[in-house]
Coordinates of C-alpha atoms in Angstrom, one line a residue:
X101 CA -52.1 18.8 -42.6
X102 CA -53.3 16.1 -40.7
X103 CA -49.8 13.9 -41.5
X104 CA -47.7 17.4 -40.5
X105 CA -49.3 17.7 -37.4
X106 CA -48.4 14.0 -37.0
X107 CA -44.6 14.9 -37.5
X108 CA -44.4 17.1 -35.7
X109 CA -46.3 15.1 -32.7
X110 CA -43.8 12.2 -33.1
X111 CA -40.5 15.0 -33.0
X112 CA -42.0 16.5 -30.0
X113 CA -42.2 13.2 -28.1
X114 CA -38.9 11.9 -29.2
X115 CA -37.2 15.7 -28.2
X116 CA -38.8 14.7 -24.6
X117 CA -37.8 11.5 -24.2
X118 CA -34.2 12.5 -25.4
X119 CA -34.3 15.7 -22.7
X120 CA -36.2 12.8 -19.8
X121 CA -33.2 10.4 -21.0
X122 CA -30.2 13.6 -20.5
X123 CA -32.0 14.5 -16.9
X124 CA -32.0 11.5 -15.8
X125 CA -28.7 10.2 -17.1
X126 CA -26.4 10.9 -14.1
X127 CA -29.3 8.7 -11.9
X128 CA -29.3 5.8 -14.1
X129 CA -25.3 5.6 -14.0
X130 CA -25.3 5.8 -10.7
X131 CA -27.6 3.4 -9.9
X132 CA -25.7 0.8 -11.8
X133 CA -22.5 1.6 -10.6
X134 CA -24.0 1.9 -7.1
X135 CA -25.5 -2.1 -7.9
X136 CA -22.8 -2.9 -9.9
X137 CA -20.9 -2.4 -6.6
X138 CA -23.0 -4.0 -4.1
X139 CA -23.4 -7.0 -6.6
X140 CA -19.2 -7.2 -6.7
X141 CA -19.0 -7.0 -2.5
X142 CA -21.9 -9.7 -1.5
X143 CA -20.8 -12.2 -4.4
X144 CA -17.2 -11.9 -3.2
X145 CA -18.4 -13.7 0.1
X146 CA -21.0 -15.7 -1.3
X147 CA -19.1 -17.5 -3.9
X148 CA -15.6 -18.9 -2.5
X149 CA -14.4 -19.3 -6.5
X150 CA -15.5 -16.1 -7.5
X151 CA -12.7 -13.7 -5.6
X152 CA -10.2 -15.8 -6.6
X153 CA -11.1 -16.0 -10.8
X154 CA -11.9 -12.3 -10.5
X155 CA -8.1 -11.3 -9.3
X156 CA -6.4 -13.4 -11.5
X157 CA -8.7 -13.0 -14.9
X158 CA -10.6 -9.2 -14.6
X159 CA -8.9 -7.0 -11.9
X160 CA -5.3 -7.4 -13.5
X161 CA -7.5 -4.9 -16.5
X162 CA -7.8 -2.3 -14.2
X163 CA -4.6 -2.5 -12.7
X164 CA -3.3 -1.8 -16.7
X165 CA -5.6 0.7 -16.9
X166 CA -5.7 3.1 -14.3
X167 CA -2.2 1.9 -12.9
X168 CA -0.5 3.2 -15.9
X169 CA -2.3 6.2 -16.4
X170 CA -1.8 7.4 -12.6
X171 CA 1.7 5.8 -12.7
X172 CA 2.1 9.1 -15.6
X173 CA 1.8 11.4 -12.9
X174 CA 5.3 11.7 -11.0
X175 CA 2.7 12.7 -7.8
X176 CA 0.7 11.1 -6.3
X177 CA -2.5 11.1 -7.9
X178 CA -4.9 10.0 -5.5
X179 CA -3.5 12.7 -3.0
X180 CA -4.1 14.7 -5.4
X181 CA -7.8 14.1 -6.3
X182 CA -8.2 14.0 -2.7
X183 CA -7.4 17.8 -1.9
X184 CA -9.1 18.9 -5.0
X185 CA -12.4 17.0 -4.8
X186 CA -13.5 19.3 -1.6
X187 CA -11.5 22.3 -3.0
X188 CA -14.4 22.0 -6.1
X189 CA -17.2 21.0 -4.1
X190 CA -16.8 23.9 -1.8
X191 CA -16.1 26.4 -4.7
X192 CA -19.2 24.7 -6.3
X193 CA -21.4 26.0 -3.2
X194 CA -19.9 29.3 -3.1
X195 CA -21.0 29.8 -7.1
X196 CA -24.8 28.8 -5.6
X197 CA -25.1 30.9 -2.9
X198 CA -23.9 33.9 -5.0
X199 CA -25.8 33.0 -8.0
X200 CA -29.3 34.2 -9.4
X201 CA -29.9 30.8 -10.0
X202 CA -29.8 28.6 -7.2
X203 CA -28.9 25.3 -8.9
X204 CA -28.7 23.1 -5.7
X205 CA -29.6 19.8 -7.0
X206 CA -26.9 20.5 -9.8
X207 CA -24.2 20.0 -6.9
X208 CA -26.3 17.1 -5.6
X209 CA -26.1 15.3 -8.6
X210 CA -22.4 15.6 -8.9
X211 CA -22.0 14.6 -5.5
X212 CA -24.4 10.9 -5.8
X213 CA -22.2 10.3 -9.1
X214 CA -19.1 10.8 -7.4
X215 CA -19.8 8.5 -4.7
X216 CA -21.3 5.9 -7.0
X217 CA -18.2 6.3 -8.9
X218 CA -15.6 5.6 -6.2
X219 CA -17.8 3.1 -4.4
X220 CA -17.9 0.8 -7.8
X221 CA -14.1 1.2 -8.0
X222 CA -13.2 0.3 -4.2
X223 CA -15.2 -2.7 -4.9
X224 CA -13.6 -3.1 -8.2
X225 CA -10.2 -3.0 -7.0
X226 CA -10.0 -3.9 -3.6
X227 CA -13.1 -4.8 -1.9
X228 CA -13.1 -8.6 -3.6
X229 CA -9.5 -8.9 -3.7
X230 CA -10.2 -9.2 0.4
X231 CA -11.4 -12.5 -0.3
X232 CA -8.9 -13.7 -3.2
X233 CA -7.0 -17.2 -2.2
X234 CA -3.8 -16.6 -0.1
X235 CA -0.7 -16.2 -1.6
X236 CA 1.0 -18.6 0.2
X237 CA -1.8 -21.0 -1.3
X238 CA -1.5 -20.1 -4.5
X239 CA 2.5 -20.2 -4.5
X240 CA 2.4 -23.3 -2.6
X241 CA 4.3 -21.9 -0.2
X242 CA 4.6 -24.6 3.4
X243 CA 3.9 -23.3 6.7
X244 CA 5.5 -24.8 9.5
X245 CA 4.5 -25.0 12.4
X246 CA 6.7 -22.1 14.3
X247 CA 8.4 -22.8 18.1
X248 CA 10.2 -20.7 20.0
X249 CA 13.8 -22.6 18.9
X250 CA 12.9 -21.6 15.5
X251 CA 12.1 -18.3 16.6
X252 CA 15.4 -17.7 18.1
X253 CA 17.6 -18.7 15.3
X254 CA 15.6 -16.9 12.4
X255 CA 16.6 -13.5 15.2
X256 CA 20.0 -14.9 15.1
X257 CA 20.3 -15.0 11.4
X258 CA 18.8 -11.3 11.1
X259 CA 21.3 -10.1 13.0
X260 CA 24.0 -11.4 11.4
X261 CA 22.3 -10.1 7.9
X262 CA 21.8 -6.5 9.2
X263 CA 25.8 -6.9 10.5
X264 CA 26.9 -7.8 7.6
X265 CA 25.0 -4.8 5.5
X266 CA 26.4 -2.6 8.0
X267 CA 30.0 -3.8 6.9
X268 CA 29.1 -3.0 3.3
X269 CA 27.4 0.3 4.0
X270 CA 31.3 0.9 6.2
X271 CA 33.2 0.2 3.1
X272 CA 30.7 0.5 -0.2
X273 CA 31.4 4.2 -1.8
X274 CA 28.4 6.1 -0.9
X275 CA 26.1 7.2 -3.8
X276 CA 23.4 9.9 -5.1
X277 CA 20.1 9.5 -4.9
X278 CA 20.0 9.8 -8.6
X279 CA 20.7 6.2 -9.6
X280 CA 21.0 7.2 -13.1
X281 CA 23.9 9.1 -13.0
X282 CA 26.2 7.2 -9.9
X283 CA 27.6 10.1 -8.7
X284 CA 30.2 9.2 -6.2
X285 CA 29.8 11.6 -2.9
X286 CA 32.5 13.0 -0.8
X287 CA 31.8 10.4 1.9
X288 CA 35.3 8.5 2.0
X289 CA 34.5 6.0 4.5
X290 CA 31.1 4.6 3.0
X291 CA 28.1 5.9 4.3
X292 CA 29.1 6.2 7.7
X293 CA 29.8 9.6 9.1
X294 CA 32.2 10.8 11.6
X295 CA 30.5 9.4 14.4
X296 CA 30.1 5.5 13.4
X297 CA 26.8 5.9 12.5
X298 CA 24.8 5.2 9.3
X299 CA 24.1 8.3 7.5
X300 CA 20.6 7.0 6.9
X301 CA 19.3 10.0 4.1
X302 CA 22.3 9.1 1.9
X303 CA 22.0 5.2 2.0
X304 CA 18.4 4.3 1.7
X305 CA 17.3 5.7 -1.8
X306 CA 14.4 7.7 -2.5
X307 CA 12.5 9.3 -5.2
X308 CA 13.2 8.1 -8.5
X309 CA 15.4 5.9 -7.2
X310 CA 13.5 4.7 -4.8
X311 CA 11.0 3.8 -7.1
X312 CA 13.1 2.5 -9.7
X313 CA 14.5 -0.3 -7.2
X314 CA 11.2 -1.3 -6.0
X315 CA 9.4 -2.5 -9.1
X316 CA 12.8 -4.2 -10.0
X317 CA 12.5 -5.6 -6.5
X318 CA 8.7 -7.1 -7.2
X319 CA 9.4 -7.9 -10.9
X320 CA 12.5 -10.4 -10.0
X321 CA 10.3 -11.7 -7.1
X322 CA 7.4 -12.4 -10.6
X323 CA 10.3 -14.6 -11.7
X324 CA 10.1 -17.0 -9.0
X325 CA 6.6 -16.4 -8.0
X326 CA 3.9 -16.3 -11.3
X327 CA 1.2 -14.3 -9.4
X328 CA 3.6 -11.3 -8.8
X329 CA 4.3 -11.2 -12.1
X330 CA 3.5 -8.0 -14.5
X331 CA 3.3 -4.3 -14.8
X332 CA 4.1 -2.6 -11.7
X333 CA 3.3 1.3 -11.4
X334 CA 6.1 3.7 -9.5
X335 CA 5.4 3.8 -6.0
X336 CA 5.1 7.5 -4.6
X337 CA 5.2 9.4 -1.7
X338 CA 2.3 11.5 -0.2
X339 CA 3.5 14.8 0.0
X340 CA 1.8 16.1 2.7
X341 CA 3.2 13.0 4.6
X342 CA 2.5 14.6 8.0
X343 CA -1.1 13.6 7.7
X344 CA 0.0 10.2 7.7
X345 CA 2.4 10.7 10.5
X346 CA -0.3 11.9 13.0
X347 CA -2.2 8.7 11.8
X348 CA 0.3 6.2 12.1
X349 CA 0.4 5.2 8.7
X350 CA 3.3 4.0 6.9
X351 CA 1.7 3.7 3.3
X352 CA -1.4 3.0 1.8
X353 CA -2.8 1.3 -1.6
X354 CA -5.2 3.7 -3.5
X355 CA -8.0 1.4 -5.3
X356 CA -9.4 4.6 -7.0
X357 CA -5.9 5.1 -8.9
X358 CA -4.6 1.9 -8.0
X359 CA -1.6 3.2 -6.8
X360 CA 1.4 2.1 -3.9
X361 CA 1.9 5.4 -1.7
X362 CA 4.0 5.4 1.5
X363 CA 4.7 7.9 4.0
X364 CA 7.7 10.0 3.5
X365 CA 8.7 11.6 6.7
X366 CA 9.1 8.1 8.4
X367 CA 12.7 6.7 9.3
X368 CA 14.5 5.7 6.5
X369 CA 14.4 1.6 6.9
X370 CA 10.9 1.6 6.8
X371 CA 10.2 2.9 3.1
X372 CA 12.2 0.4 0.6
X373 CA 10.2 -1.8 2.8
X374 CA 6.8 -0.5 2.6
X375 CA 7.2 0.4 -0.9
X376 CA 7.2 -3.1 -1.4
X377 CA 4.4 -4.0 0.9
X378 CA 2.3 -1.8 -0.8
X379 CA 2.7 -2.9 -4.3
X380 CA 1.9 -6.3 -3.3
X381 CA -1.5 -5.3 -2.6
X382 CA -1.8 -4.1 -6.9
X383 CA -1.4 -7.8 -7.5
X384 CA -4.9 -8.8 -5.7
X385 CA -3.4 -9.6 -2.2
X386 CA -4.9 -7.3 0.4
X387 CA -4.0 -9.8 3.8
X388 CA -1.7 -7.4 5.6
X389 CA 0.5 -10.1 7.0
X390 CA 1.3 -11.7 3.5
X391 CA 2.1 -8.2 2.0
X392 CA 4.2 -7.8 4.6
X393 CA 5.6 -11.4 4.2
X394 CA 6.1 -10.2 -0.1
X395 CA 7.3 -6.8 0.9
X396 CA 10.4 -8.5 2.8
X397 CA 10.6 -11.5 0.3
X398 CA 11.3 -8.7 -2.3
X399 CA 13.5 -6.8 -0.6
X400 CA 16.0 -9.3 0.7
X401 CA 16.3 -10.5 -3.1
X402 CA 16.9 -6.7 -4.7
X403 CA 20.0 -6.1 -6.3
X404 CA 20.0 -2.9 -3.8
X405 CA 22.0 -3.4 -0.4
X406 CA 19.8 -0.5 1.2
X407 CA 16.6 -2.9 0.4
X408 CA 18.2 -6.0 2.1
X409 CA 18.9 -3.9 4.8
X410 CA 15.1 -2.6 5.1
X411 CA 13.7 -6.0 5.0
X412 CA 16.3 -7.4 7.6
X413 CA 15.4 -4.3 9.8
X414 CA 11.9 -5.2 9.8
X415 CA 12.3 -8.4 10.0
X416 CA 14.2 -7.8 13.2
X417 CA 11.3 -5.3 13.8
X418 CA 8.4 -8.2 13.8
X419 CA 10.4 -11.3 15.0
X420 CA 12.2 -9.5 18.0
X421 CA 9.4 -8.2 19.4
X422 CA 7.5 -11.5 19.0
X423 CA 10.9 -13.3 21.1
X424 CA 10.5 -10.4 23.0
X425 CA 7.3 -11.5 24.4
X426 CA 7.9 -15.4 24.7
X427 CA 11.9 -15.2 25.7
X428 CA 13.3 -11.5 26.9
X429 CA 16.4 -13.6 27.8
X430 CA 17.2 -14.1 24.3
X431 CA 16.0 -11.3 23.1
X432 CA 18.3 -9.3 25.1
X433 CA 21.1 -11.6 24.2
X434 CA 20.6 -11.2 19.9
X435 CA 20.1 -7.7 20.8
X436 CA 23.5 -7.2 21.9
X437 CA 25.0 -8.5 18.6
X438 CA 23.5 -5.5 16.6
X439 CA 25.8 -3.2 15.6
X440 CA 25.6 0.4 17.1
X441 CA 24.5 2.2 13.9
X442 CA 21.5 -0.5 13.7
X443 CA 20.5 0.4 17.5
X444 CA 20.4 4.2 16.0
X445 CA 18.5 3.4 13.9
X446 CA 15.6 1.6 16.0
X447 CA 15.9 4.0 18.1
X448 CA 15.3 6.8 15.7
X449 CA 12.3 5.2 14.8
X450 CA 10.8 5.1 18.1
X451 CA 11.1 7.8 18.7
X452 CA 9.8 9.2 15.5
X453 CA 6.4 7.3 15.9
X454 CA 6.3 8.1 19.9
X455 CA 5.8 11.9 18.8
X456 CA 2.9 10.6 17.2
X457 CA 1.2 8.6 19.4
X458 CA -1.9 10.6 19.7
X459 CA -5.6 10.2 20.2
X460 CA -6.2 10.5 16.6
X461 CA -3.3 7.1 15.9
X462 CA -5.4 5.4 18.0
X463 CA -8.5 6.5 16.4
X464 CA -7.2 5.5 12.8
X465 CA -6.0 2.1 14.6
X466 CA -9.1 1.1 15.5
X467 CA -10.9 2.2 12.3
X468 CA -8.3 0.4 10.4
X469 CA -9.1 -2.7 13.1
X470 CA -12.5 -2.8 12.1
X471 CA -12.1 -2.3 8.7
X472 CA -10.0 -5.4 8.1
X473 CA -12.1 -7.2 10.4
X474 CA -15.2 -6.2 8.0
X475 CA -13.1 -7.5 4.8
X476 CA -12.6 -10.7 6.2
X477 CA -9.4 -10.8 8.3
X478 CA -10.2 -12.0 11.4
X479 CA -7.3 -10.5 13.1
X480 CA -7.6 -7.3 12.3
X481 CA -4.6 -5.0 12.8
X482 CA -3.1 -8.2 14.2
X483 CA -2.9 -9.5 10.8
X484 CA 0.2 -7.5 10.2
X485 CA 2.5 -9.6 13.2
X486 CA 1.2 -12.7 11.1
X487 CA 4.3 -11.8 8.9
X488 CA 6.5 -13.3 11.9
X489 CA 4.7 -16.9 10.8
X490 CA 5.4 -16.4 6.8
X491 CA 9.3 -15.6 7.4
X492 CA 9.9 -18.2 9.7
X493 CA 8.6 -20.9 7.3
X494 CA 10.5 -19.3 4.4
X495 CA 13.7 -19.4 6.8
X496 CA 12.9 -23.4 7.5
X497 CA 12.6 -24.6 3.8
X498 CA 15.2 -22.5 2.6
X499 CA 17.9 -21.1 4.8
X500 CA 17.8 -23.2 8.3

């Protein structure tokens, strides 16, 4: 008897510590991913080697793993997850308020693991990559020291690029969207339409397509440039672009589903472009200015005459408004010498983002400001104009 009575002691306790263990579970995880993240984003700063060995040995993992299962979804996952996360919560409170059993710290629970969750995998896959070595430093890549000589040339030979894609976009036959199938349209002369001006929906890709030229865009750019080498997931749009519109935003890199999204509604010139930019930042290199400087590095080597177009648009973008500023003389001059369709163009775009130049762009500005100031660049927003720098050495050592 006394030996039952032991048994059944020793099943008691371990049925408790099982049911302590099962209570408790979802406070344990937490806290580990909660330290496990907190470890990732103090180390990254203390350590100068570790950044750069993490990139390069354990993020590319989780780029493999969650890349390729979001890159499954033809939508944009992280959009996704981000409409339906409140949409659950909120349906979660109603089910309390209208239940007998008031199960409050239920919902609590869920909502600590949650954000323990996507705290660890910002850290994981973004916040240290802040502070990875510099990809002009890890290509070798010289920097020259830029004047305003140099300046003006590199404007001059982006004219003359986005003059000469306008001549093939006059006399290439205009094609579908649908890259697969090469369907010639009805446009007879090129993508042009009656007017002289680039019918811009027709010539820039998207979709599929889109997509499609991209990661052949970064992938040939891998060839010549080891660290961009690899698996690159399909960059999508955001459906509900408008949201990114009223922001400002022209894309964005998703660490939670390690994905390359980019605003939709924007003028066409911008997205091969961005596309690009934002993959860049899969491969560990979050300094706005250098995805910017790999974004139009990939595009002015695609196969795709819309993507040279889009880098030598932005290009144009960045380095006339920086001649703008130091010689309006000659920026005035170079400006002349872009054709009509290209002046469309710009314009289109200004006059796209001046619709959304509202108090909540500028709240999202300086949010983004600080953020990047936070994660280590210095120059906050400013750290996208840095791409002016990249190009113009590039231009140096292999063009001028």
């Amino acid at each position: 008897m006394a030996e039952f009575e032991k048994n059944n002691l020793d099943t008691a306790n371990t049925g408790a510590a099982n049911e302590t263990k099962h209570r408790f579970g979802w406070l344990i995880l937490s806290v580990i991913l909660l330290a496990l993240a907190a470890i990732l984003m103090y180390v990254r700063r203390a350590l100068l080697w570790f950044a750069p060995f993490y990139s390069k040995n354990v993020y590319p993992a989780w780029q493999n793993l969650l890349g390729r299962f979001a890159g499954i979804f033809p939508f944009s996952l992280s959009e996704a997850l981000l409409y339906s996360i409140p949409v659950i919560l909120i349906l979660d409170i109603i089910i309390i308020a209208i239940s007998k059993k008031r199960r409050i710290f239920g919902l609590f629970k869920r909502v600590i693991l949650l954000a323990s969750v996507l705290a660890f995998l910002y850290a994981a896959n973004c916040g240290v990559n802040y502070y990875n070595i510099n990809f002009t430093v890890a290509e070798k890549i010289p920097i020259v020291q830029a004047d305003e000589e140099l300046l003006i040339d590199f404007c001059e030979y982006t004219a003359k690029e986005i003059n000469k894609s306008s001549i093939h976009a006059a006399t290439a036959p205009a094609i579908s969207d649908d890259t697969a199938s090469s369907n010639i349209s009805t446009f007879s002369y090129g993508y042009f339409d009656g007017d002289g001006f680039l019918n811009q929906e027709a010539y820039y890709p998207t979709g599929d397509a889109l997509a499609t030229v991209a990661i052949d865009a970064m992938k040939n750019l891998g060839e010549t440039y080891p660290s961009l080498a690899g698996f690159y997931p399909r960059p999508k749009p955001i459906f509900n672009s408008r949201i990114f519109s009223n922001m400002g935003v022209t894309g964005i890199y998703s660490p939670f589903m390690i994905e390359a999204n980019y605003n939709r509604e924007m003028t066409p010139y911008n997205i091969p472009f961005t596309a690009c930019h934002e993959l860049s930042h899969l491969k560990g290199y979050m300094d706005e200015g250098e995805a910017n400087f790999i974004g139009w590095l990939a595009c002015i080597n695609s196969y795709h005459h819309a993507f040279n177009r889009s880098a030598h648009m932005m290009a144009w973008v960045f380095a006339g408004n920086e001649l703008s500023r130091v010689n309006p003389d000659e920026f005035s001059r170079i400006r002349k010498t872009l054709p009509k369709d290209a002046i469309r163009e710009l314009e289109d775009n200004n006059a796209f983002w001046d619709k959304y130049e509202t108090k909540a762009s500028e709240v999202q500005t300086q949010i983004n400001d600080a953020y990047l100031i936070y994660n280590g660049l210095e120059a906050g927003v400013r750290s996208y104009d840095q791409v002016t720098t990249l190009m113009l050495s590039w231009y140096a050592a292999n063009i001028r």
